Amino acid sequence: MKTTNQTTSNHDNFVKIVEVGPRDGLQNEKTPLTFEDRRNLILDLMKTGLKNIEVGSCVSAKWVPQMAESDQLYASLPHDEDIQFSLLTPNLKGFESALAVGCKEVAVFTAASESFTQKNINCSIEESFEKFADVLQLAQQHDIKVRGYVSCIVDCPYEGPIDPSKVAEVSAKLIDLGCYEVSLGETIGTATPDRVAKVWNACFERIEPQLLAGHFHNTYGMAIANIYQSLTQGIRIFDSSIAGLGGCPYAKGASGNVSTEDLFYLLSNMGYETGIDLDALMLASRNISQVLQRNNPSNYANAYWQKKCA
Ligand code: HMG
Ligand code: MG
């Protein structure tokens, strides 16, 4: 029987974007950004019309120093009832930090690869479910939404190709545990649309498409092609990162996520609604690129500024 969730609606023309730049985008920076720079990025993003913003991770600062004080960062933000902030919480300790600052949405994360799960969160896939069960139970008591992530949906940096049926199994388990949505992470950006199609087909045997999101890294420049493929199969939720920031400390060589700018260009030109204000998005993208002193990999952002300055 397919796993469904009555509270999620699927407007065919609306695409939900989850901005992961402040978390996925910054977790891999060689020099961690200051608290103030992280906060300014989120304040910029709040002006763009983006309604879902991942603020950071309540993980061990020994493992990911870039995400230290994410709970305090959350607490320092002005709260807007139209914007859903979230924090990554791999276990009860992380969840309790998020709870203490009044966070209303958290995300748990595992993978379809045993080796990656060990490297990333220091436990097996099965053990990760045990930790998440505690998180989900407490979250339910406090009326906190929990999103799930599954990494390595196509290839694993340690194990190579991953069987789509394993992705479906792990994703369905997260939904069964109580996650309201599961984001499928193409962690190392090696996938092509044919392989992405197989993953969605395997998942659709067990889960309704409206409960699934696509999270595509862009190492080989395939993220937009993979998103287009996903759109044709009915996926209407995508994660993206301002200025294409991102990577995972436990997936060496993987580059950033699809940029929110390029995703916006694709979606708006195809007639999908996103609620994004283009000029505000471009300002946020320019500001963070300046802070990081880095060229923006987004083709659309570069074309936008060239045209504007011509
Ligand atoms: P562990 O060492 O197994 O944890 O780490 P432990 O329970 O044995 O505790 C060891 C120490 O960590 C203790 O401190 C705990 O208090 C502390 P000590 O006594 O040594 O001083 N600790 C914590 N501190 C802060 N927050 C916590 C926490 N838990 C324990 N929540 C742990 C397990 C999960 C904490 C560790 O492996 C970790 O922090 N991993 C980081 C994982 C991570 O952030 N990865 C990147 C995000 S996932 C991703 O990028 C993929 C995604 O984008 C999708 C995709 O692209 O595929 C989502
Ligand atoms: Mg990621």
Coordinates of C-alpha atoms and ligand atoms in Angstrom, one line a residue:
M1 CA 0.0 0.0 0.0
K2 CA 1.3 3.5 -0.8
T3 CA 2.2 5.8 2.0
T4 CA 0.1 8.9 1.9
N5 CA -0.1 12.1 4.0
Q6 CA -3.5 13.8 3.9
T7 CA -2.1 17.2 5.0
T8 CA 0.0 17.8 1.9
S9 CA -1.7 19.2 -1.1
N10 CA -0.4 19.1 -4.7
H11 CA -1.2 22.2 -6.8
D12 CA 0.1 21.1 -10.1
N13 CA 1.3 24.6 -11.0
F14 CA 3.0 25.5 -7.8
V15 CA 6.5 24.4 -7.0
K16 CA 7.7 24.5 -3.4
I17 CA 11.4 25.5 -3.1
V18 CA 13.3 24.7 0.0
E19 CA 16.3 27.0 0.3
V20 CA 19.2 25.1 1.8
G21 CA 22.0 27.6 1.2
P22 CA 22.5 28.7 4.9
R23 CA 22.9 25.0 5.8
D24 CA 24.0 22.8 2.9
G25 CA 25.6 25.8 1.3
L26 CA 27.8 26.8 4.2
Q27 CA 28.5 23.5 5.9
N28 CA 31.4 22.8 3.6
E29 CA 33.1 26.2 3.6
K30 CA 36.9 25.9 4.3
T31 CA 36.6 29.0 6.5
P32 CA 33.4 29.1 8.5
L33 CA 31.3 32.2 7.9
T34 CA 30.8 34.4 10.9
F35 CA 27.6 34.3 12.8
E36 CA 26.7 37.8 11.5
D37 CA 27.4 36.8 7.8
R38 CA 25.3 33.7 8.2
R39 CA 22.5 35.8 9.7
N40 CA 22.7 38.4 7.0
L41 CA 22.4 35.7 4.3
I42 CA 19.2 34.5 5.9
L43 CA 17.8 38.1 6.3
D44 CA 18.5 38.6 2.6
L45 CA 16.7 35.3 1.7
M46 CA 13.7 36.4 3.8
K47 CA 13.2 39.3 1.4
T48 CA 13.1 37.0 -1.7
G49 CA 9.7 35.4 -1.2
L50 CA 11.2 32.0 -0.4
K51 CA 8.9 30.4 2.2
N52 CA 11.1 27.5 3.4
I53 CA 14.6 28.2 4.6
E54 CA 17.0 25.8 6.3
V55 CA 18.8 27.9 8.9
G56 CA 21.5 25.4 9.9
S57 CA 22.2 22.1 11.7
C58 CA 22.2 21.1 15.3
V59 CA 25.1 18.7 14.9
S60 CA 28.4 18.3 16.6
A61 CA 30.6 21.3 16.2
K62 CA 33.5 18.9 16.3
W63 CA 32.2 17.2 13.2
V64 CA 30.9 20.3 11.3
P65 CA 32.3 23.5 12.8
Q66 CA 30.7 25.6 10.1
M67 CA 27.3 24.9 11.6
A68 CA 28.2 25.8 15.2
E69 CA 25.5 27.8 17.1
S70 CA 22.8 27.1 14.5
D71 CA 20.3 27.1 17.4
Q72 CA 21.4 30.5 18.5
L73 CA 21.3 31.7 14.8
Y74 CA 17.7 30.5 14.7
A75 CA 16.9 32.3 17.9
S76 CA 18.4 35.6 16.6
L77 CA 16.2 35.7 13.5
P78 CA 13.1 37.8 13.2
H79 CA 10.2 35.4 12.8
D80 CA 7.8 35.8 10.0
E81 CA 4.7 33.5 10.1
D82 CA 4.8 33.1 6.3
I83 CA 8.4 31.7 6.4
Q84 CA 9.1 28.2 7.7
F85 CA 12.6 28.0 9.1
S86 CA 14.1 24.6 9.8
L87 CA 17.2 23.0 11.5
L88 CA 18.8 19.6 10.8
T89 CA 18.7 17.4 13.9
P90 CA 20.4 13.9 13.6
N91 CA 19.5 12.8 17.1
L92 CA 17.7 13.7 20.3
K93 CA 20.5 16.0 21.5
G94 CA 20.2 18.0 18.3
F95 CA 16.4 18.0 18.5
E96 CA 16.4 19.3 22.1
S97 CA 18.6 22.2 21.0
A98 CA 16.1 23.0 18.2
L99 CA 13.2 22.7 20.6
A100 CA 14.8 25.0 23.2
V101 CA 14.9 27.9 20.7
G102 CA 11.3 27.3 19.5
C103 CA 12.0 25.7 16.2
K104 CA 8.9 24.5 14.4
E105 CA 10.4 22.3 11.8
V106 CA 13.4 20.0 11.9
A107 CA 15.0 17.5 9.5
V108 CA 16.4 14.1 10.1
F109 CA 18.9 12.6 7.6
T110 CA 20.1 9.2 6.7
A111 CA 21.2 7.6 3.4
A112 CA 20.5 4.7 1.0
S113 CA 24.2 3.7 1.5
E114 CA 25.5 2.0 4.6
S115 CA 29.0 3.4 4.2
F116 CA 27.9 7.0 3.7
T117 CA 25.6 6.8 6.7
Q118 CA 28.5 5.6 8.9
K119 CA 30.8 8.4 7.6
N120 CA 28.1 11.1 7.9
I121 CA 26.3 10.3 11.2
N122 CA 28.5 7.5 12.7
C123 CA 25.8 4.8 12.7
S124 CA 24.1 2.3 10.4
I125 CA 21.0 3.0 8.5
E126 CA 19.0 0.9 10.9
E127 CA 20.5 2.7 13.9
S128 CA 19.6 6.0 12.3
F129 CA 16.0 5.0 12.3
E130 CA 16.1 4.2 16.0
K131 CA 17.5 7.6 16.7
F132 CA 14.9 9.2 14.5
A133 CA 12.0 7.3 16.1
D134 CA 12.9 9.1 19.4
V135 CA 13.1 12.5 17.6
L136 CA 9.7 11.9 15.8
Q137 CA 8.0 10.9 19.0
L138 CA 9.1 14.0 20.8
A139 CA 8.4 16.2 17.7
Q140 CA 4.8 14.9 17.6
Q141 CA 4.3 15.8 21.3
H142 CA 5.5 19.4 20.5
D143 CA 3.7 19.7 17.2
I144 CA 6.9 20.1 15.3
K145 CA 7.1 19.1 11.6
V146 CA 9.9 16.6 10.7
R147 CA 11.3 16.4 7.2
G148 CA 13.4 13.4 6.2
Y149 CA 16.5 13.3 3.9
V150 CA 17.9 10.3 2.1
S151 CA 21.4 10.8 0.7
C152 CA 23.1 8.9 -2.1
I153 CA 20.0 8.2 -4.1
V154 CA 22.0 7.3 -7.3
D155 CA 25.7 7.0 -6.4
C156 CA 27.6 6.8 -3.2
P157 CA 31.1 8.2 -2.9
Y158 CA 32.2 5.0 -1.1
E159 CA 30.0 2.2 -2.5
G160 CA 29.3 3.4 -6.1
P161 CA 25.8 2.8 -7.7
I162 CA 22.8 2.5 -5.4
D163 CA 19.9 0.2 -6.1
P164 CA 16.7 2.4 -6.5
S165 CA 14.7 -0.1 -4.5
K166 CA 16.9 0.7 -1.5
V167 CA 16.1 4.4 -1.9
A168 CA 12.4 3.6 -2.0
E169 CA 12.7 1.4 1.1
V170 CA 14.6 4.0 3.2
S171 CA 12.2 6.8 2.0
A172 CA 9.1 4.8 2.8
K173 CA 10.5 4.0 6.3
L174 CA 11.0 7.7 7.0
I175 CA 7.4 8.4 6.0
D176 CA 6.2 5.5 8.1
L177 CA 8.1 6.9 11.1
G178 CA 6.2 10.2 10.7
C179 CA 8.2 12.5 8.3
Y180 CA 5.8 14.7 6.5
E181 CA 8.0 14.9 3.4
V182 CA 11.2 13.2 2.3
S183 CA 13.9 14.9 0.2
L184 CA 15.9 12.6 -2.0
G185 CA 19.6 13.7 -2.1
E186 CA 21.7 13.2 -5.2
T187 CA 24.6 13.9 -3.0
I188 CA 27.6 13.8 -5.4
G189 CA 25.9 15.2 -8.5
T190 CA 26.8 12.3 -10.9
A191 CA 23.2 11.3 -11.9
T192 CA 21.7 11.7 -15.3
P193 CA 18.0 11.9 -15.9
D194 CA 17.6 8.3 -17.0
R195 CA 18.9 7.1 -13.6
V196 CA 16.8 9.7 -11.7
A197 CA 13.7 8.5 -13.5
K198 CA 14.4 4.9 -12.2
V199 CA 14.7 6.2 -8.6
W200 CA 11.4 8.1 -8.8
N201 CA 9.7 5.0 -10.4
A202 CA 10.9 2.8 -7.6
C203 CA 9.7 5.3 -5.0
F204 CA 6.3 5.8 -6.6
E205 CA 5.6 2.1 -6.0
R206 CA 5.5 2.9 -2.2
I207 CA 5.1 6.7 -1.8
E208 CA 2.8 9.4 -3.3
P209 CA 4.9 11.9 -5.4
Q210 CA 3.6 14.9 -3.4
L211 CA 5.5 13.6 -0.4
L212 CA 8.8 13.6 -2.2
A213 CA 11.3 16.3 -2.9
G214 CA 14.4 16.4 -5.2
H215 CA 17.8 17.6 -3.8
F216 CA 20.3 17.7 -6.7
H217 CA 23.9 18.6 -6.4
N218 CA 25.5 20.0 -9.6
T219 CA 29.0 18.5 -9.8
Y220 CA 28.6 17.4 -13.4
G221 CA 26.2 20.2 -14.4
M222 CA 23.2 17.8 -14.6
A223 CA 21.1 19.2 -11.8
I224 CA 18.7 21.2 -14.0
A225 CA 18.3 18.3 -16.4
N226 CA 17.5 16.1 -13.4
I227 CA 15.0 18.6 -12.1
Y228 CA 13.3 18.7 -15.5
Q229 CA 13.1 15.0 -15.5
S230 CA 11.6 15.0 -12.0
L231 CA 9.0 17.6 -13.0
T232 CA 7.9 15.4 -15.9
Q233 CA 7.3 12.6 -13.4
G234 CA 5.2 14.8 -11.1
I235 CA 7.7 16.0 -8.4
R236 CA 6.8 19.6 -7.3
I237 CA 9.2 20.2 -4.4
F238 CA 12.9 21.0 -4.9
D239 CA 15.8 22.0 -2.7
S240 CA 18.2 24.6 -4.0
S241 CA 20.9 26.8 -2.7
I242 CA 21.5 30.5 -3.4
A243 CA 24.5 31.1 -5.6
G244 CA 24.8 27.3 -6.0
L245 CA 26.6 27.0 -2.7
G246 CA 27.0 23.6 -1.0
G247 CA 28.5 20.2 -0.7
C248 CA 28.8 17.7 2.1
P249 CA 31.8 17.3 4.3
Y250 CA 31.5 13.5 4.0
A251 CA 31.3 13.5 0.1
K252 CA 34.6 14.8 -1.1
G253 CA 34.6 16.4 -4.5
A254 CA 30.8 16.9 -4.5
S255 CA 30.0 20.5 -5.5
G256 CA 27.1 22.8 -4.6
N257 CA 23.4 22.3 -5.0
V258 CA 21.5 23.5 -8.0
S259 CA 21.4 27.3 -7.6
T260 CA 18.1 28.8 -6.6
E261 CA 18.6 31.4 -9.4
D262 CA 18.8 28.7 -12.2
L263 CA 15.9 26.7 -10.6
F264 CA 13.8 29.9 -10.6
Y265 CA 14.7 30.6 -14.3
L266 CA 13.6 27.0 -15.3
L267 CA 10.4 27.1 -13.3
S268 CA 9.2 30.6 -14.0
N269 CA 9.8 30.2 -17.8
M270 CA 8.0 26.9 -17.8
G271 CA 5.0 28.6 -16.2
Y272 CA 5.3 27.3 -12.6
E273 CA 4.6 29.6 -9.7
T274 CA 7.3 30.0 -7.0
G275 CA 6.4 33.2 -5.2
I276 CA 10.0 34.5 -5.7
D277 CA 10.9 38.1 -6.2
L278 CA 13.6 38.1 -8.9
D279 CA 15.4 41.3 -7.9
A280 CA 15.5 40.4 -4.2
L281 CA 16.8 36.9 -5.1
M282 CA 19.6 38.4 -7.3
L283 CA 20.6 40.8 -4.5
A284 CA 20.9 37.9 -2.0
S285 CA 22.9 36.0 -4.5
R286 CA 25.3 38.9 -5.2
N287 CA 25.7 39.7 -1.5
I288 CA 26.7 36.1 -0.5
S289 CA 29.1 35.8 -3.5
Q290 CA 30.8 39.0 -2.4
V291 CA 31.1 37.8 1.2
L292 CA 32.6 34.6 0.0
Q293 CA 34.7 36.4 -2.7
R294 CA 33.6 33.8 -5.2
N295 CA 32.3 33.8 -8.7
N296 CA 28.6 32.7 -8.8
P297 CA 28.3 29.4 -10.7
S298 CA 24.7 30.3 -11.6
N299 CA 24.5 31.0 -15.4
Y300 CA 21.2 32.9 -14.9
A301 CA 22.6 35.1 -12.2
N302 CA 25.6 36.0 -14.3
A303 CA 23.4 36.7 -17.4
Y304 CA 21.1 38.8 -15.2
W305 CA 23.9 41.1 -13.9
Q306 CA 25.6 41.4 -17.3
K307 CA 22.3 42.6 -18.8
K308 CA 21.6 44.9 -15.9
C309 CA 25.1 46.5 -16.1
A310 CA 25.2 46.7 -19.9
Ligands
HMG1 P1 28.7 10.7 17.5 O1 30.1 10.9 17.8 O2 28.3 9.3 17.1 O3 27.8 11.1 18.7 O4 28.2 11.7 16.4 P2 27.7 10.6 20.2 O5 26.3 10.5 20.5 O6 28.6 9.4 20.4 O7 28.4 11.8 21.0 C1 29.7 12.2 20.9 C2 29.9 13.7 21.2 O8 29.1 14.5 20.3 C3 29.3 14.0 22.6 O9 30.1 15.1 23.0 C4 27.9 14.5 22.3 O10 27.4 15.4 23.3 C5 28.1 15.2 21.0 P3 31.4 15.0 24.0 O11 30.9 14.2 25.2 O12 32.4 14.2 23.2 O13 31.9 16.4 24.2 N1 26.9 15.3 20.2 C6 26.3 16.4 19.7 N2 26.7 17.7 19.8 C7 25.9 18.6 19.2 N3 24.8 18.3 18.6 C8 24.4 17.0 18.5 C9 25.2 16.0 19.1 N4 25.1 14.7 19.1 C10 26.1 14.2 19.9 N5 23.3 16.8 17.8 C11 26.6 13.0 15.2 C12 26.9 11.7 15.9 C13 25.4 12.8 14.4 C14 26.4 14.1 16.2 C15 27.8 13.3 14.3 O14 28.1 12.3 13.4 C16 27.6 14.6 13.5 O15 27.5 15.7 14.0 N6 27.6 14.4 12.1 C17 27.5 15.6 11.2 C18 26.7 15.2 10.1 C19 26.4 16.3 9.2 O16 26.1 17.4 9.6 N7 26.5 16.1 7.8 C20 26.1 17.0 6.8 C21 24.7 17.2 6.7 S1 23.9 15.9 5.7 C22 24.0 16.4 4.1 O17 24.7 17.3 3.8 C23 23.3 15.6 3.0 C24 22.0 16.4 2.6 O18 22.4 17.7 2.1 C25 21.4 15.6 1.4 C26 22.3 15.2 0.3 O19 22.9 16.1 -0.3 O20 22.5 14.0 0.1 C27 21.0 16.5 3.7
MG2 MG 23.1 18.2 0.1

